[in-house]
Coordinates of C-alpha atoms and ligand atoms in Angstrom, one line a residue:
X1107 CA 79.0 -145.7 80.6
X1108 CA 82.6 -146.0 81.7
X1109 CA 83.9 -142.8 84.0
X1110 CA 87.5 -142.6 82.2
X1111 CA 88.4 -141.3 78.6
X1112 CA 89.2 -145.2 76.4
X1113 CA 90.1 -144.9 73.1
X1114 CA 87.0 -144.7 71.7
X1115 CA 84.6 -142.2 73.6
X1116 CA 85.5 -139.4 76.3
X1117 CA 84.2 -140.6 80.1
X1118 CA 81.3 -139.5 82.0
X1119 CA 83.6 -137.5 84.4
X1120 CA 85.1 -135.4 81.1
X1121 CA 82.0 -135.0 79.4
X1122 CA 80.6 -133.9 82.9
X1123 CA 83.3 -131.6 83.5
X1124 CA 82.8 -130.4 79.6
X1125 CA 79.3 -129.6 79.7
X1126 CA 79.0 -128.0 83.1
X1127 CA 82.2 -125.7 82.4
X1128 CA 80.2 -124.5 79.6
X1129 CA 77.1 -123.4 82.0
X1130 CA 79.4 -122.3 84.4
X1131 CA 81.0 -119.9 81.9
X1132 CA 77.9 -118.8 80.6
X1133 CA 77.0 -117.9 84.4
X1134 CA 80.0 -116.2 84.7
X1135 CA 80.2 -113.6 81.6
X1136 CA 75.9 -113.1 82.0
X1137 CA 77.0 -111.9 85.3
X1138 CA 79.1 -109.3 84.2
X1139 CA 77.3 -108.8 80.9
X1140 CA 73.6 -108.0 83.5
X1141 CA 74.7 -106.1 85.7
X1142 CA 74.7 -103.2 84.2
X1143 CA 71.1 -103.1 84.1
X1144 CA 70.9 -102.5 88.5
X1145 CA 71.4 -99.4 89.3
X1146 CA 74.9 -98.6 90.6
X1147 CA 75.8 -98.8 94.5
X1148 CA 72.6 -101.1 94.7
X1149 CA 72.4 -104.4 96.4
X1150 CA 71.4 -106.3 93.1
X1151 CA 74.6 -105.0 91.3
X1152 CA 76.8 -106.0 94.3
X1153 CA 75.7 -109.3 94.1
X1154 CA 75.8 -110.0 90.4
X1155 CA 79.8 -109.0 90.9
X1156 CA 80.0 -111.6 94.2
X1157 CA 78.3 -114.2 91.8
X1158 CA 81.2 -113.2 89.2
X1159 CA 83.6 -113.6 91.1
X1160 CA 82.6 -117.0 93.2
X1161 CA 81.8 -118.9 90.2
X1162 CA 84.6 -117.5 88.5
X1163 CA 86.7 -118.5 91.1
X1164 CA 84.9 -122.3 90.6
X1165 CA 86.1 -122.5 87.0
X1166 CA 89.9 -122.2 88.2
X1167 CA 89.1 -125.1 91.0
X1168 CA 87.5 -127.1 88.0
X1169 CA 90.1 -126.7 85.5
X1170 CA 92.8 -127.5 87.7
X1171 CA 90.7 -131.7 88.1
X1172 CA 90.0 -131.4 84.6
X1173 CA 93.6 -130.7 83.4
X1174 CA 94.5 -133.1 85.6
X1175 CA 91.8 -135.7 84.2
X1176 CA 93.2 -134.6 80.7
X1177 CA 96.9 -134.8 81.2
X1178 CA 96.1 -138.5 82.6
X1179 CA 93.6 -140.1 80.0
X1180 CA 93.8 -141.2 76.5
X1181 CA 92.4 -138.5 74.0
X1182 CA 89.5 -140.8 72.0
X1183 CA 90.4 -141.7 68.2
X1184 CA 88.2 -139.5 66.1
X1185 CA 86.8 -141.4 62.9
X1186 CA 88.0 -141.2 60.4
X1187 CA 91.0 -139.5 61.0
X1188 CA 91.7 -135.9 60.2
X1189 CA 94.5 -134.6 58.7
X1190 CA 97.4 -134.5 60.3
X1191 CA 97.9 -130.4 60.9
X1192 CA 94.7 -130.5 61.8
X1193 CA 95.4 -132.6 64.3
X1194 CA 97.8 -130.4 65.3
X1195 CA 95.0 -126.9 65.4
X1196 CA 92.8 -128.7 67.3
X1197 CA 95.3 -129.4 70.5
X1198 CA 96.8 -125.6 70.0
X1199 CA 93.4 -125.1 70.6
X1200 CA 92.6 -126.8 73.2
X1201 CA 96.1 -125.7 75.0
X1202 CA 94.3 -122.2 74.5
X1203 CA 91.5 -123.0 76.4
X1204 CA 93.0 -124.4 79.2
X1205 CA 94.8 -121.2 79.1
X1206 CA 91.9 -119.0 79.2
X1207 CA 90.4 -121.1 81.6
X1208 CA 93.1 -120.8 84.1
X1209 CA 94.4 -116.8 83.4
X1210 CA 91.0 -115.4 83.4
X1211 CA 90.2 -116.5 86.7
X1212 CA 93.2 -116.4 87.9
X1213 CA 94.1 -112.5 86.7
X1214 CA 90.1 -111.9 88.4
X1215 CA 91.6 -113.1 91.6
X1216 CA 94.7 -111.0 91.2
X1217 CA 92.6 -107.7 90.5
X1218 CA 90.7 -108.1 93.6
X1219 CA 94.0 -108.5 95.8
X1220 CA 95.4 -105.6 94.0
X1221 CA 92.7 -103.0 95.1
X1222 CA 92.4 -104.8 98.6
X1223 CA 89.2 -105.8 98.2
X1224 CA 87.7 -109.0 100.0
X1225 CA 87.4 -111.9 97.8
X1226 CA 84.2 -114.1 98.1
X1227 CA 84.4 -117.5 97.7
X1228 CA 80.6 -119.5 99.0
X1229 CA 81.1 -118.0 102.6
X1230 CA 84.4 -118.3 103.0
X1231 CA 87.1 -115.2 102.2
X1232 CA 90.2 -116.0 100.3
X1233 CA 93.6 -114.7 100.5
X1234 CA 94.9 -111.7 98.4
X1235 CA 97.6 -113.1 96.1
X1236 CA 99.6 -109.9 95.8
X1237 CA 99.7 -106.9 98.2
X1238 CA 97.6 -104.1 97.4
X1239 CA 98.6 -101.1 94.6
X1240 CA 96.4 -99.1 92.6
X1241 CA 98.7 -99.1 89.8
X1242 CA 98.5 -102.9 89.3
X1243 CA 95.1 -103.1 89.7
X1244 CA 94.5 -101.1 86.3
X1245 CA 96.7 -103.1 84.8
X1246 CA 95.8 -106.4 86.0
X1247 CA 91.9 -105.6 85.1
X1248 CA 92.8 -104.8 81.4
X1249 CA 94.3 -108.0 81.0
X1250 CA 91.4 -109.5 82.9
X1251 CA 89.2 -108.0 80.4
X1252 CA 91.0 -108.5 77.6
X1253 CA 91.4 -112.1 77.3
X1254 CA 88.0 -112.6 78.9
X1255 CA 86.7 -111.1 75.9
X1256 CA 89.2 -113.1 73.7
X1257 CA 87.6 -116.1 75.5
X1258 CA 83.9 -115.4 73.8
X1259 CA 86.1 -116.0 70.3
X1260 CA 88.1 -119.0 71.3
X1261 CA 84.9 -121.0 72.5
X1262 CA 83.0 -119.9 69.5
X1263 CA 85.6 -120.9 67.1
X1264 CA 85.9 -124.2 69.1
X1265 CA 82.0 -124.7 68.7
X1266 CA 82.0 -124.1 64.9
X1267 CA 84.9 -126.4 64.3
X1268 CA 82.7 -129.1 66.2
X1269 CA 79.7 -128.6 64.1
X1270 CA 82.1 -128.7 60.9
X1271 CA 83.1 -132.0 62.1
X1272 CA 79.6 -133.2 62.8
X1273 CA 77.2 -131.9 60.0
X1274 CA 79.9 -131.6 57.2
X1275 CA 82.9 -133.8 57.9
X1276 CA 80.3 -136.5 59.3
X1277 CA 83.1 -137.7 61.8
X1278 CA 82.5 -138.8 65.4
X1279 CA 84.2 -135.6 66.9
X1280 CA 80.7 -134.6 68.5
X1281 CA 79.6 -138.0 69.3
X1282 CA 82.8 -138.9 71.7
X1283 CA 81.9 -136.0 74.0
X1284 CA 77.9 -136.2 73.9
X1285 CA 76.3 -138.1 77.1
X1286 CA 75.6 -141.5 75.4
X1287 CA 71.8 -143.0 74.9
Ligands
HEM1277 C1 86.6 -117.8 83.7 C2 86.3 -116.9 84.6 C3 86.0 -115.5 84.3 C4 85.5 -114.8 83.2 C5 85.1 -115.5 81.9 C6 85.4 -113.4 83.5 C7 84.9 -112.5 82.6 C8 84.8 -111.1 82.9 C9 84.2 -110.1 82.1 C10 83.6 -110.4 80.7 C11 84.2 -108.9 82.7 C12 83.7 -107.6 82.2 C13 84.6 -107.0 81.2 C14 84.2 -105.7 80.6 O1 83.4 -105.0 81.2 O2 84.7 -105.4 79.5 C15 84.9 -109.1 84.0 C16 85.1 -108.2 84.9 C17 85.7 -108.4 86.1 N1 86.0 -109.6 86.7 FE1 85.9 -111.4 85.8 N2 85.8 -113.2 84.8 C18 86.1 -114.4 85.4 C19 86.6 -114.7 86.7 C20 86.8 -113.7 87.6 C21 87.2 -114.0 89.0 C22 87.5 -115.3 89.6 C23 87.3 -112.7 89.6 C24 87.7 -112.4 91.0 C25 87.7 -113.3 92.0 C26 86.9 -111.7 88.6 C27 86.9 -110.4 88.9 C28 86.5 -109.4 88.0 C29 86.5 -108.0 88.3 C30 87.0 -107.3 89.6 C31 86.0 -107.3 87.1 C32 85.8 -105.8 86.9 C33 84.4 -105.5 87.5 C34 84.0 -104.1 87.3 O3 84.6 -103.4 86.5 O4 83.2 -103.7 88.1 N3 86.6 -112.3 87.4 N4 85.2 -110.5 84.1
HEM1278 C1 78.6 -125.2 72.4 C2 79.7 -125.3 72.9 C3 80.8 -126.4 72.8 C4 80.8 -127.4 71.8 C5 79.8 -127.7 70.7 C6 82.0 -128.2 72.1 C7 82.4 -129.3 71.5 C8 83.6 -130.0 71.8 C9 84.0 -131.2 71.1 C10 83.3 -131.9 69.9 C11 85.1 -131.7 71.7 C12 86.0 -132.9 71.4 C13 87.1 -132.4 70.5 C14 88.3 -133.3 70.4 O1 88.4 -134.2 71.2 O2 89.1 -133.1 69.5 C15 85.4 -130.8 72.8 C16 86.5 -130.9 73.6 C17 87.0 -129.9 74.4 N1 86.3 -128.7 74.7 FE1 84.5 -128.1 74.0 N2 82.7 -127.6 73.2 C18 81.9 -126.5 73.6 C19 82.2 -125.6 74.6 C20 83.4 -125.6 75.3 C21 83.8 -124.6 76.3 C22 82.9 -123.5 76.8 C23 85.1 -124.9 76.7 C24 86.0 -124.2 77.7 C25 86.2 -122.9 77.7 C26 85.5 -126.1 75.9 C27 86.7 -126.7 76.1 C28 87.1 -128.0 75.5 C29 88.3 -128.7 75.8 C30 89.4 -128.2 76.7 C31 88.2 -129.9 75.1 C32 89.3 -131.0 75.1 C33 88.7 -132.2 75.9 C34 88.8 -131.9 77.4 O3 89.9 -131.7 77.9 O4 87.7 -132.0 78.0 N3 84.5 -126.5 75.1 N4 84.5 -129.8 72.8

């Protein structure tokens, strides 16, 4: 299997990239989405947020190859071709992913800065990005929140639209990004 997107099929290194992102994320929101079930001040809740926030902060080191990767390959032809404004949806949607990929992490890393607090990144700390303020923090944490939740939409919508294309348009959307046998 070749490692670059052709014209036919999306390469291993996309379809990599694809797949794990998708565990990643899972990672990510189950962290958020458990801990409510430690008590709080406990160890076990502290470190379901430090988990949050390291593997959050992997998605934005991920995006930035795979946008990279994606910028720099050819997009396979699906078969037979969709319309033409769908054509269109399905990059606005895939511009909104990248988005929500990138400002999610990015507005976590932000909130953290904001209210001074150390940010964790697999032993090592990272800089603040902004100098502290209470103020912003709210703010920042909203948005944060806000288009995290947006995100559960985007990838469900982006899943159903695959599985439209699979089981009822019969095209090869599905097949160009599955691991091949
Ligand atoms: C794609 C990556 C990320 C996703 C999908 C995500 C998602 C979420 C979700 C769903 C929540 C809980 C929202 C709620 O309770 O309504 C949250 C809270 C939070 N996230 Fe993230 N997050 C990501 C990355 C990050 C990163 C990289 C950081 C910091 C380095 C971060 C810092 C925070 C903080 C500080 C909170 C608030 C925690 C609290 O209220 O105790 N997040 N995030
Ligand atoms: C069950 C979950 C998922 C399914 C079934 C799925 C399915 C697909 C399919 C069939 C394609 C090819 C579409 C095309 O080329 O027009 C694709 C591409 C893409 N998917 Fe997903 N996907 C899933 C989860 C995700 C998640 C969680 C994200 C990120 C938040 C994501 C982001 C993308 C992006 C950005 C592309 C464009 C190709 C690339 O740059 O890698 N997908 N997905």
């Amino acid at each position: 299997m070749q490692w670059r997107n052709n014209t036919q099929r999306y390469g291993a290194l996309s379809i990599a990239l694809h797949w794990g992102m998708l565990l990643l994320l899972a990672a990510v929101y189950a962290c958020m989405e458990l801990k409510g079930i430690f008590p709080r001040g406990s160890d076990a809740r502290e470190a379901m947020k430090t988990w949050h926030f390291m593997l959050g902060l992997s998605v934005l080191a991920l995006v930035l190859l795979r946008l990279a990767l994606f910028i720099s390959s050819p997009v396979p032809r699906i078969v037979p071709e969709p319309p033409r404004l769908q054509t269109w949806v399905a990059m606005l949607m895939k511009i909104a992913l990248y988005a929500f990929m990138l400002l999610t992490p990015l507005a976590g890393w932000l909130v953290l800065s904001a209210k001074g607090s150390a940010i964790p990144f697999f032993g090592l700390q990272l800089p603040a990005l902004m100098a502290e303020n209470a103020d912003a923090a709210d703010w920042i944490k909203e948005i944060h929140e806000t288009v995290a939740t947006a995100g559960y939409f985007l990838i469900g919508a982006h899943a159903l639209a695959a599985l439209y294309h699979h089981y009822l348009v019969r095209d090869n959307t599905l097949q160009r990004i599955l691991p091949q046998r």
